[in-house]
């Protein structure tokens, strides 16, 4: 069967992200004997025209649309992507059947399938179930009851089983080099599953709580191919937490160092699992930046947010980075349950003490079904069972709801290493375009030390 794979993501802020989820589907579909083509809408100036042209030239019988995110999870400057996806599906259904999947779709599959009006949806990991769905479609058989598949007009589906052996994504049909040029990095996944309990996080919903580790030799081969076949010089490990399990992270880093690949990289780190020896091995393997998902500098808020570390862990992780002169950033979430003016100022105070390269702060926390935050929002009356969560809805503590934006803006603008996307403190689309003029690979926040005074609407 001729199958067109479409990446619906068009977001470029803070940088365009390679459609790794779709690339994981390419290999099993090709192995099953299907003829594939790819259309990545991220760089298309006229997406609908590009789509119509590809449909006409390739004439697929089936189109698989991957939805990475449903919005930019940023308040108050929120953008929903679903209307654009619905347009894509509408164009494709004129000539082909359409399957929608991806992490964004799996957050609210029934609601999204109904909204975009596709034929089928794949919920969760699709590497194993999608080829089976395609086979049934080709046979004219009904896929009802196939785990992980939701049919148009249906309300129920069976959960898909998690993929036990995570294979290597097939990037050969994609323009990897363009993401390296315009995004500054490629992305690699080393594991799936999250055993932690952050109240807002969707990783346990999407990937399960049981961790599944990729074979280290497979990861090394993937990184080598990115360097040698695609000219990649920087990668970002997209695991929710790179350094857990600690032993696995250390083994991977030692293997990367032994290969002596011409690569630098960064990743998200949990400060509770950062022994000095691990950071040293990471640096030897090419790591040049560390991102901590800290979320708050207040002990009360760390507990309220379900974080698995303490302020002491945050201090120690920061100290290790400063001693080794490696760039590091802390991510902060303001407005969660129990947030007050005092806890917000605690976060600013701790960041002043730690002096990271950058602090990236978000105001308000996007509410997704199935998370503990969703249950809290229902109990507090922030939302009710009829609230449409396809549109971005954010939790903001009642104690700071009226002053959150003013307080965070007034404090962040005093400090040149703070970035607040929703409030446009030290960030805007124009600034991001300008920063990419620098010969930098990796996270843009590494350039914060080159900036002068803080700005609300820079450049």
Coordinates of C-alpha atoms in Angstrom, one line a residue:
X1 CA 0.0 0.0 0.0
X2 CA 1.2 3.6 -0.7
X3 CA 1.3 5.5 2.6
X4 CA 2.0 9.2 3.0
X5 CA 3.4 10.1 6.4
X6 CA 2.6 13.7 7.4
X7 CA 4.1 15.6 10.3
X8 CA 1.6 18.2 11.2
X9 CA 3.8 20.2 13.5
X10 CA 4.5 23.8 12.3
X11 CA 5.8 25.3 15.5
X12 CA 9.3 26.9 15.3
X13 CA 9.4 28.3 18.9
X14 CA 11.9 28.0 20.5
X15 CA 13.2 25.9 17.6
X16 CA 11.8 23.4 15.0
X17 CA 11.7 19.8 16.4
X18 CA 12.4 16.8 14.2
X19 CA 9.4 14.5 14.0
X20 CA 11.0 11.5 15.8
X21 CA 7.7 9.9 16.6
X22 CA 6.8 9.6 12.9
X23 CA 10.3 8.3 12.1
X24 CA 9.7 5.4 14.5
X25 CA 6.8 4.4 12.3
X26 CA 8.7 4.4 9.0
X27 CA 10.8 1.3 9.6
X28 CA 8.0 -1.2 10.6
X29 CA 5.8 0.1 7.7
X30 CA 8.6 -0.3 5.2
X31 CA 9.4 -3.8 6.6
X32 CA 5.8 -4.8 6.0
X33 CA 6.3 -4.0 2.3
X34 CA 4.5 -0.6 2.1
X35 CA 5.7 2.2 -0.2
X36 CA 6.3 5.3 1.9
X37 CA 6.6 9.1 1.3
X38 CA 7.0 11.9 3.8
X39 CA 5.6 15.4 4.0
X40 CA 6.9 17.5 6.8
X41 CA 4.8 20.7 7.1
X42 CA 7.2 22.4 9.5
X43 CA 9.1 24.3 6.8
X44 CA 6.2 24.7 4.3
X45 CA 5.2 28.3 3.6
X46 CA 1.9 27.1 2.1
X47 CA 1.0 23.9 3.9
X48 CA -2.3 23.2 2.1
X49 CA -0.7 23.7 -1.3
X50 CA 2.2 21.4 -0.4
X51 CA -0.2 18.8 0.8
X52 CA -2.4 18.9 -2.3
X53 CA 0.7 18.6 -4.5
X54 CA 2.1 15.6 -2.6
X55 CA -1.3 13.8 -2.6
X56 CA -1.5 14.4 -6.4
X57 CA 2.0 13.2 -7.2
X58 CA 2.2 10.2 -4.8
X59 CA -1.5 9.2 -4.8
X60 CA -1.5 7.4 -1.4
X61 CA -4.2 5.0 -0.4
X62 CA -3.6 6.0 3.3
X63 CA -2.3 9.1 5.0
X64 CA -0.8 8.9 8.6
X65 CA -0.9 12.2 10.3
X66 CA 1.3 12.7 13.4
X67 CA 0.3 15.2 16.0
X68 CA 3.1 16.0 18.4
X69 CA 1.4 18.6 20.5
X70 CA -2.1 20.1 20.5
X71 CA -1.0 23.6 21.7
X72 CA 2.1 25.4 22.9
X73 CA 1.3 24.9 26.6
X74 CA 2.1 28.6 27.2
X75 CA 0.0 31.1 29.2
X76 CA -1.1 33.7 28.5
X77 CA 0.3 33.6 25.0
X78 CA -1.3 30.2 24.1
X79 CA -1.7 28.9 20.6
X80 CA -3.8 25.8 19.6
X81 CA -2.7 23.7 16.7
X82 CA -5.8 21.6 16.2
X83 CA -7.5 23.8 13.6
X84 CA -4.5 23.3 11.4
X85 CA -4.6 19.6 11.9
X86 CA -8.3 19.5 11.0
X87 CA -7.5 21.3 7.7
X88 CA -4.8 18.7 6.9
X89 CA -7.2 15.8 7.6
X90 CA -9.9 17.4 5.5
X91 CA -7.7 17.8 2.5
X92 CA -6.4 14.2 2.8
X93 CA -9.8 12.6 3.2
X94 CA -10.8 13.9 -0.3
X95 CA -8.6 11.1 -1.8
X96 CA -7.4 8.8 0.9
X97 CA -8.2 7.3 4.3
X98 CA -6.6 9.1 7.2
X99 CA -5.1 7.7 10.5
X100 CA -4.1 10.2 13.2
X101 CA -1.7 9.4 16.0
X102 CA 1.2 10.9 18.0
X103 CA 1.7 12.0 21.6
X104 CA -0.6 15.0 21.2
X105 CA -3.4 12.8 19.8
X106 CA -3.1 10.2 22.6
X107 CA -3.8 12.8 25.3
X108 CA -7.5 13.1 24.3
X109 CA -8.0 10.6 21.5
X110 CA -11.8 10.5 21.4
X111 CA -12.2 14.2 21.5
X112 CA -9.4 14.9 18.9
X113 CA -10.6 12.2 16.5
X114 CA -14.1 13.7 16.5
X115 CA -12.7 17.2 16.1
X116 CA -10.3 16.5 13.2
X117 CA -12.8 14.0 11.6
X118 CA -10.2 11.3 10.6
X119 CA -11.0 7.7 9.9
X120 CA -8.9 6.1 12.6
X121 CA -6.7 7.1 15.5
X122 CA -3.8 5.2 17.0
X123 CA -3.6 5.7 20.8
X124 CA -0.1 5.3 22.4
X125 CA 2.9 3.7 20.8
X126 CA 2.2 2.9 17.1
X127 CA 5.2 0.9 15.9
X128 CA 3.4 -2.5 16.4
X129 CA -0.2 -1.7 16.1
X130 CA -0.1 0.6 13.0
X131 CA 1.2 -2.1 10.6
X132 CA -1.6 -4.4 11.8
X133 CA -4.2 -1.6 11.3
X134 CA -2.9 -1.0 7.7
X135 CA -3.1 -4.7 7.0
X136 CA -6.7 -4.9 8.0
X137 CA -7.5 -1.7 6.0
X138 CA -5.9 -3.3 3.0
X139 CA -8.0 -6.4 3.4
X140 CA -11.2 -4.4 3.8
X141 CA -11.6 -5.9 7.3
X142 CA -13.0 -4.0 10.3
X143 CA -10.2 -3.1 12.8
X144 CA -12.7 -3.0 15.7
X145 CA -11.2 -4.5 18.8
X146 CA -7.6 -4.0 17.6
X147 CA -5.8 -2.7 20.8
X148 CA -4.8 0.9 20.5
X149 CA -7.1 1.7 17.6
X150 CA -10.0 4.1 17.7
X151 CA -12.4 4.2 14.8
X152 CA -14.3 7.2 13.5
X153 CA -17.7 7.3 15.3
X154 CA -16.7 4.8 18.0
X155 CA -16.4 5.7 21.6
X156 CA -14.5 2.8 23.0
X157 CA -11.1 1.2 22.3
X158 CA -8.8 -1.3 24.0
X159 CA -5.5 0.1 25.3
X160 CA -2.5 -0.9 23.3
X161 CA 0.3 -2.9 24.9
X162 CA 3.6 -1.0 25.4
X163 CA 6.4 -1.7 22.9
X164 CA 8.9 -3.9 24.6
X165 CA 11.9 -3.5 22.3
X166 CA 12.2 0.1 21.2
X167 CA 13.8 0.0 17.7
X168 CA 15.8 2.7 16.0
X169 CA 13.9 5.4 14.1
X170 CA 14.3 5.5 10.4
X171 CA 15.2 9.1 9.4
X172 CA 16.1 8.4 5.7
X173 CA 13.0 9.9 4.3
X174 CA 13.3 13.1 6.4
X175 CA 15.4 16.2 6.0
X176 CA 17.5 15.8 9.1
X177 CA 20.1 18.3 8.0
X178 CA 17.6 21.1 7.9
X179 CA 16.7 20.6 11.5
X180 CA 20.4 20.7 12.4
X181 CA 20.7 24.0 10.5
X182 CA 17.6 25.7 11.6
X183 CA 17.0 24.0 15.0
X184 CA 20.5 23.6 16.1
X185 CA 20.2 19.9 17.0
X186 CA 18.8 16.5 16.4
X187 CA 16.8 14.4 18.9
X188 CA 17.5 10.9 20.3
X189 CA 15.4 8.8 22.7
X190 CA 17.1 6.3 25.0
X191 CA 14.1 5.0 27.0
X192 CA 10.4 5.2 27.5
X193 CA 8.3 5.2 30.6
X194 CA 8.3 7.4 33.7
X195 CA 8.0 6.1 37.3
X196 CA 7.7 9.5 38.9
X197 CA 4.6 11.3 40.0
X198 CA 4.7 15.0 39.0
X199 CA 1.1 16.2 39.2
X200 CA 0.9 17.8 35.8
X201 CA 3.0 15.4 33.7
X202 CA 1.6 13.3 30.8
X203 CA 4.6 11.1 30.3
X204 CA 3.2 8.3 32.6
X205 CA -0.1 8.5 30.7
X206 CA 1.6 8.3 27.3
X207 CA 4.4 5.9 28.0
X208 CA 3.4 4.1 31.2
X209 CA 5.3 4.0 34.5
X210 CA 7.4 1.0 33.7
X211 CA 10.7 2.1 32.2
X212 CA 11.9 0.3 29.0
X213 CA 15.5 0.9 28.1
X214 CA 16.9 0.7 24.6
X215 CA 20.0 -1.4 23.9
X216 CA 23.0 0.8 24.3
X217 CA 24.6 -0.5 21.1
X218 CA 21.5 0.6 19.2
X219 CA 21.7 4.1 20.6
X220 CA 25.4 4.4 19.8
X221 CA 24.7 3.2 16.2
X222 CA 21.9 5.8 15.9
X223 CA 24.2 8.6 17.1
X224 CA 26.9 7.5 14.8
X225 CA 24.5 7.5 11.8
X226 CA 23.4 11.0 12.7
X227 CA 27.0 12.2 12.7
X228 CA 28.2 10.3 9.6
X229 CA 25.1 10.2 7.4
X230 CA 23.4 13.5 8.3
X231 CA 26.2 15.8 9.4
X232 CA 24.7 16.3 12.9
X233 CA 27.0 17.9 15.4
X234 CA 24.6 18.3 18.3
X235 CA 21.9 16.1 19.8
X236 CA 19.3 16.5 22.5
X237 CA 18.2 13.4 24.5
X238 CA 14.4 13.7 24.6
X239 CA 13.9 11.4 27.5
X240 CA 11.8 12.9 30.3
X241 CA 14.7 12.3 32.6
X242 CA 18.1 11.3 31.1
X243 CA 19.9 10.4 34.3
X244 CA 17.5 7.8 35.6
X245 CA 18.3 4.9 36.0
X246 CA 21.7 6.3 36.9
X247 CA 23.5 3.1 36.0
X248 CA 22.1 3.1 32.5
X249 CA 23.0 6.7 31.9
X250 CA 26.5 6.1 33.1
X251 CA 26.9 3.0 30.8
X252 CA 25.6 5.0 27.8
X253 CA 27.9 7.9 28.5
X254 CA 30.9 5.6 28.8
X255 CA 30.0 3.9 25.5
X256 CA 29.7 7.3 23.8
X257 CA 33.0 8.5 25.2
X258 CA 34.7 5.3 23.9
X259 CA 33.3 5.9 20.4
X260 CA 34.9 9.4 20.3
X261 CA 32.0 10.7 18.2
X262 CA 32.2 14.3 17.1
X263 CA 29.1 15.2 19.0
X264 CA 27.9 17.5 21.8
X265 CA 24.6 17.1 23.6
X266 CA 22.3 18.1 26.4
X267 CA 19.4 16.6 28.3
X268 CA 16.8 17.0 31.0
X269 CA 18.2 16.0 34.4
X270 CA 16.7 15.1 37.7
X271 CA 18.9 16.7 40.4
X272 CA 18.2 13.9 42.9
X273 CA 20.1 11.4 40.6
X274 CA 23.3 13.4 39.8
X275 CA 26.3 12.0 41.6
X276 CA 29.6 13.9 40.7
X277 CA 30.9 10.8 38.9
X278 CA 28.0 10.7 36.5
X279 CA 28.3 14.4 35.5
X280 CA 32.0 13.8 34.9
X281 CA 31.2 10.9 32.6
X282 CA 28.5 12.9 30.8
X283 CA 31.0 15.7 30.1
X284 CA 33.6 13.2 28.8
X285 CA 30.9 11.9 26.5
X286 CA 30.3 15.3 24.9
X287 CA 27.6 16.9 27.2
X288 CA 28.0 20.7 27.2
X289 CA 24.7 21.8 28.9
X290 CA 22.4 20.5 31.6
X291 CA 18.7 21.3 32.0
X292 CA 17.0 20.7 35.4
X293 CA 13.2 20.4 35.6
X294 CA 13.3 22.1 39.0
X295 CA 9.8 23.8 38.7
X296 CA 10.1 25.7 42.0
X297 CA 12.6 27.0 44.6
X298 CA 10.0 26.5 47.4
X299 CA 10.1 23.3 49.5
X300 CA 6.3 23.6 49.8
X301 CA 5.8 23.8 46.1
X302 CA 8.2 21.0 45.3
X303 CA 6.0 18.8 47.5
X304 CA 2.7 20.1 46.0
X305 CA 4.0 19.5 42.5
X306 CA 4.9 15.9 43.3
X307 CA 8.7 16.4 42.6
X308 CA 11.0 13.6 43.7
X309 CA 13.8 15.9 44.9
X310 CA 14.5 18.6 47.5
X311 CA 15.9 22.1 47.4
X312 CA 19.1 20.6 48.7
X313 CA 19.3 18.4 45.6
X314 CA 18.8 21.4 43.4
X315 CA 21.6 23.3 45.2
X316 CA 23.9 20.3 44.9
X317 CA 23.2 19.7 41.2
X318 CA 23.8 23.4 40.5
X319 CA 27.0 23.4 42.5
X320 CA 28.4 20.5 40.4
X321 CA 27.7 22.4 37.2
X322 CA 29.3 25.6 38.5
X323 CA 32.4 23.8 39.6
X324 CA 32.8 22.1 36.2
X325 CA 31.9 25.4 34.4
X326 CA 29.2 23.7 32.4
X327 CA 26.2 25.7 31.3
X328 CA 23.0 24.8 33.1
X329 CA 19.4 25.9 33.2
X330 CA 16.5 25.6 35.6
X331 CA 12.9 25.3 34.4
X332 CA 10.3 26.9 36.7
X333 CA 6.5 26.5 36.8
X334 CA 4.6 29.2 38.6
X335 CA 1.0 29.0 39.7
X336 CA 0.6 25.4 40.8
X337 CA -1.6 24.3 43.8
X338 CA -0.6 26.2 46.9
X339 CA 1.4 28.8 45.1
X340 CA 1.6 32.2 46.9
X341 CA 3.4 35.4 46.5
X342 CA 5.9 34.1 49.1
X343 CA 6.6 30.8 47.3
X344 CA 7.1 32.7 44.0
X345 CA 9.7 35.0 45.7
X346 CA 11.4 31.9 47.2
X347 CA 12.0 30.6 43.6
X348 CA 13.5 33.9 42.5
X349 CA 15.7 34.0 45.6
X350 CA 17.0 30.4 45.1
X351 CA 17.8 31.1 41.5
X352 CA 19.7 34.2 42.5
X353 CA 21.7 32.1 44.8
X354 CA 22.4 29.3 42.3
X355 CA 23.3 31.6 39.4
X356 CA 22.4 29.3 36.5
X357 CA 23.1 30.2 32.9
X358 CA 19.4 30.6 32.4
X359 CA 16.0 30.2 34.0
X360 CA 13.1 29.4 31.8
X361 CA 9.8 30.1 33.6
X362 CA 6.2 29.3 32.7
X363 CA 3.2 30.9 34.3
X364 CA 0.2 28.7 34.8
X365 CA 0.1 24.9 34.3
X366 CA -1.7 23.3 31.3
X367 CA -4.4 20.9 32.6
X368 CA -4.6 17.5 30.8
X369 CA -7.1 14.7 31.5
X370 CA -5.9 11.9 33.7
X371 CA -3.2 13.8 35.6
X372 CA -3.4 14.5 39.4
X373 CA -3.6 18.2 38.5
X374 CA -6.8 17.5 36.5
X375 CA -8.3 15.9 39.6
X376 CA -7.3 18.8 41.7
X377 CA -8.8 21.3 39.2
X378 CA -12.1 19.4 39.3
X379 CA -12.1 19.3 43.1
X380 CA -11.5 23.0 43.4
X381 CA -14.0 24.0 40.7
X382 CA -11.4 25.4 38.4
X383 CA -12.9 23.2 35.7
X384 CA -15.9 20.8 35.6
X385 CA -16.7 17.7 33.7
X386 CA -18.1 19.7 30.8
X387 CA -14.9 21.8 30.3
X388 CA -13.5 21.5 26.8
X389 CA -9.8 20.7 27.4
X390 CA -9.0 20.6 23.7
X391 CA -8.7 24.4 24.1
X392 CA -5.7 25.3 26.4
X393 CA -6.9 25.6 30.0
X394 CA -4.5 26.5 32.7
X395 CA -4.4 26.0 36.5
X396 CA -3.4 29.1 38.4
X397 CA -3.5 29.1 42.2
X398 CA -6.3 31.3 43.5
X399 CA -3.9 33.0 45.9
X400 CA -1.9 34.5 43.0
X401 CA -4.3 34.5 40.1
X402 CA -4.8 38.2 40.0
X403 CA -1.1 39.2 40.4
X404 CA 0.8 36.3 38.8
X405 CA 1.7 37.9 35.5
X406 CA 2.6 41.3 37.1
X407 CA 4.7 39.8 39.8
X408 CA 6.6 37.4 37.6
X409 CA 7.2 40.0 35.0
X410 CA 8.4 42.7 37.5
X411 CA 10.8 40.2 39.1
X412 CA 12.1 38.5 36.0
X413 CA 12.8 41.8 34.2
X414 CA 15.3 42.7 36.9
X415 CA 17.4 39.6 36.1
X416 CA 19.1 39.1 32.7
X417 CA 19.2 35.3 32.8
X418 CA 15.4 34.8 33.1
X419 CA 13.3 33.8 30.1
X420 CA 9.5 33.8 30.4
X421 CA 7.9 32.8 27.1
X422 CA 4.3 33.5 27.9
X423 CA 5.1 37.0 29.1
X424 CA 7.7 37.7 26.4
X425 CA 10.5 38.4 28.9
X426 CA 13.8 38.0 27.1
X427 CA 12.0 36.0 24.3
X428 CA 10.0 36.6 21.2
X429 CA 9.8 35.1 17.7
X430 CA 12.0 38.0 16.4
X431 CA 14.6 37.4 19.1
X432 CA 14.7 33.6 18.4
X433 CA 15.3 34.3 14.8
X434 CA 18.1 36.7 15.6
X435 CA 19.7 34.4 18.1
X436 CA 19.9 31.7 15.5
X437 CA 22.2 34.0 13.6
X438 CA 24.9 33.1 16.1
X439 CA 26.9 30.0 15.3
X440 CA 25.4 28.1 18.2
X441 CA 24.3 24.5 18.4
X442 CA 22.1 23.2 21.1
X443 CA 19.7 25.1 23.4
X444 CA 19.4 28.8 22.7
X445 CA 19.4 29.6 26.4
X446 CA 23.2 29.1 26.4
X447 CA 23.4 32.5 24.8
X448 CA 21.8 34.2 27.7
X449 CA 25.2 35.2 29.1
X450 CA 25.8 37.2 26.0
X451 CA 22.8 39.4 26.4
X452 CA 22.7 42.7 28.1
X453 CA 19.9 44.0 30.3
X454 CA 16.6 42.2 30.3
X455 CA 13.8 43.1 27.9
X456 CA 10.1 42.5 27.8
X457 CA 9.9 42.7 24.0
X458 CA 13.5 42.3 22.7
X459 CA 14.7 43.3 19.3

